[in-house]
């Protein structure tokens, strides 16, 4: 015997939800929701047998993932692939969390996340599919809440409230588990995007919906402590970017870059520069072989690889590079793939996938972090009047970035592998660059209305030695703009930047360390 309750469409209630959530500024306060059966008896439909489940041909679902046995990242990747092959279209991913085990504490740390998607599978059919995936990946019956290579739970299935011998939806323990609620929250935006999501908020039985349930457990204050770390996977390692500001050093293997073109074209000079940056404390080395300065001509992927790969191979072999991250600065998928095969850890794409439509698919296959940057047009057209036309630059940059993030997710790049770059100096006027430096909190906030996962992503900024600094400070020579760069990155870090991309590692690292100390002091005072 099973019972399936169906939440119908409630236009008046959805209107309330939209009005209440949209003005909220990350506190998730003031949301007015009611969800008891006693209050809305006509909104539920009951069925006495699972065989007469009523659902439309396609339903929106939320599925939680957990793993603490074997290669946890590989387990997640395999499970997602099997889910796609089984008829689940994954549209959104939560952030990735490393968590302390619950209930049975004597076991390894878990990775947890959640995905949101659509499926034509019925609820019990979906359950069977997920259980088969668990079985095929090596999960066996064992201790309840004990170790497992993969754990897949249905959190929500459309607007249905399901109670049967084998399935309870919404999942009965959502509201008591921070490691479930955190990635679930990531799949939502502050603005409710449809009446299905409105129903999910009602399921929480809190006046503030799911957001209020998360607040009651501790909310964002739980992240980074109490066994709940938000992390980004790089290879088999987990990177917690909240610990400090990371310095990305620029290595241009080009003859025509605006600041240091022609200096590091030989393999020997490139390796020497990398050693110098490592000695100064760099965390990430961003290697590029195609100039993206304004009006730069585009070279082919083959020519770019001819410049890039010999230096990448040499750099990857030097002992000093151990423990550092290598990034490839390219908008060609072929170049990205070849560089990763030679030891590069992440892909930095100034076009956000615009200039090579295969980039998203290739990066999804490579399973490496992806820097998605905002730019309109390409380097040769980005400074045209059409591409410099903004009404509100921070809001529009956030909106256009979200579009790229969403398309990347649909292509199979999880949100937990993405880094956001607002593209300082790319299709921006001088005043636009200043607004972005001062407006990083606004960009995060705007992203949060559509996707809290995107709003939580690490932010990278790259103002180093750029033309707008020269214009403001009357420094026509790019090499004289380091003091202005330090001021720019200081503003960015205090506004929430997590990674700074710079030419001068030593001095900007000092600025980053001071900013980190100031931010830590502020947190202690709060």
XYZ file of N, CA and C in Angstrom, residues 239 246-248 284 286 327 346-348 370-374 401 419-424 436 440 444 457-463 466 496-502:
120
model
N 40.186 21.222 -3.003
C 40.710 22.560 -2.750
C 39.655 23.382 -2.006
N 44.366 33.082 -3.356
C 45.349 32.358 -4.162
C 45.881 33.263 -5.269
N 47.183 33.185 -5.485
C 47.851 34.028 -6.466
C 48.147 33.208 -7.717
N 47.603 33.666 -8.841
C 47.842 33.049 -10.143
C 48.855 33.924 -10.888
N 49.293 29.277 -8.479
C 48.842 28.767 -9.783
C 49.642 29.478 -10.863
N 49.511 30.375 -14.784
C 48.598 30.419 -15.925
C 49.412 30.629 -17.194
N 47.724 26.088 -15.080
C 46.514 26.458 -15.801
C 46.874 26.775 -17.245
N 43.977 22.898 -14.819
C 42.714 23.586 -15.052
C 42.749 24.392 -16.339
N 41.558 24.709 -16.852
C 41.412 25.418 -18.110
C 40.842 26.806 -17.830
N 41.518 27.829 -18.345
C 41.113 29.228 -18.176
C 40.707 29.760 -19.551
N 37.221 24.609 -14.468
C 37.042 25.453 -15.648
C 36.773 26.883 -15.199
N 37.618 27.803 -15.653
C 37.411 29.225 -15.396
C 36.552 29.780 -16.518
N 35.327 30.175 -16.186
C 34.418 30.736 -17.182
C 34.441 32.256 -17.024
N 34.959 32.940 -18.045
C 35.135 34.384 -17.982
C 34.096 35.101 -18.823
N 33.772 36.321 -18.425
C 32.834 37.140 -19.183
C 33.565 37.957 -20.235
N 27.167 35.841 -17.350
C 27.972 34.750 -16.806
C 27.092 33.557 -16.441
N 34.941 28.114 -11.870
C 35.469 29.334 -11.272
C 34.946 30.495 -12.122
N 34.535 31.574 -11.477
C 33.913 32.709 -12.161
C 34.919 33.848 -12.316
N 34.987 34.432 -13.516
C 35.844 35.592 -13.777
C 34.999 36.657 -14.480
N 34.811 37.847 -13.863
C 33.977 38.888 -14.490
C 34.622 39.558 -15.694
N 35.878 39.243 -15.999
C 36.494 39.711 -17.240
C 36.892 41.171 -17.234
N 37.625 41.584 -16.216
C 38.116 42.962 -16.166
C 39.004 43.226 -17.383
N 33.207 46.985 -11.583
C 33.345 45.553 -11.287
C 34.229 45.333 -10.066
N 31.954 43.332 -6.819
C 31.962 41.868 -6.751
C 30.838 41.328 -5.862
N 27.961 38.564 -7.088
C 27.561 37.350 -6.366
C 26.063 37.376 -6.051
N 30.692 30.075 -6.133
C 31.910 29.675 -6.849
C 33.055 30.629 -6.546
N 34.296 30.133 -6.596
C 35.444 31.043 -6.441
C 35.413 32.110 -7.526
N 35.766 33.332 -7.172
C 35.858 34.424 -8.143
C 37.320 34.740 -8.405
N 37.676 34.811 -9.680
C 39.017 35.178 -10.127
C 38.942 36.576 -10.744
N 39.909 37.427 -10.407
C 39.992 38.732 -11.076
C 41.387 38.904 -11.673
N 41.445 39.620 -12.803
C 42.719 39.814 -13.492
C 42.923 41.249 -13.959
N 43.103 42.203 -13.027
C 43.312 43.603 -13.436
C 44.770 43.938 -13.758
N 46.637 46.409 -16.551
C 45.764 46.667 -17.691
C 45.632 48.159 -17.990
N 35.637 40.189 -2.101
C 35.258 38.788 -2.228
C 35.988 37.973 -3.267
N 36.999 38.529 -3.936
C 37.771 37.732 -4.897
C 38.574 36.664 -4.170
N 38.666 35.500 -4.770
C 39.397 34.378 -4.171
C 40.726 34.091 -4.853
N 40.855 34.514 -6.119
C 42.074 34.280 -6.895
C 42.416 35.583 -7.601
N 43.690 35.973 -7.564
C 44.130 37.157 -8.298
C 45.144 36.719 -9.350
N 44.938 37.167 -10.569
C 45.823 36.814 -11.693
C 46.731 38.006 -11.953
N 48.051 37.829 -11.740
C 48.976 38.963 -11.749
C 50.289 38.610 -12.442
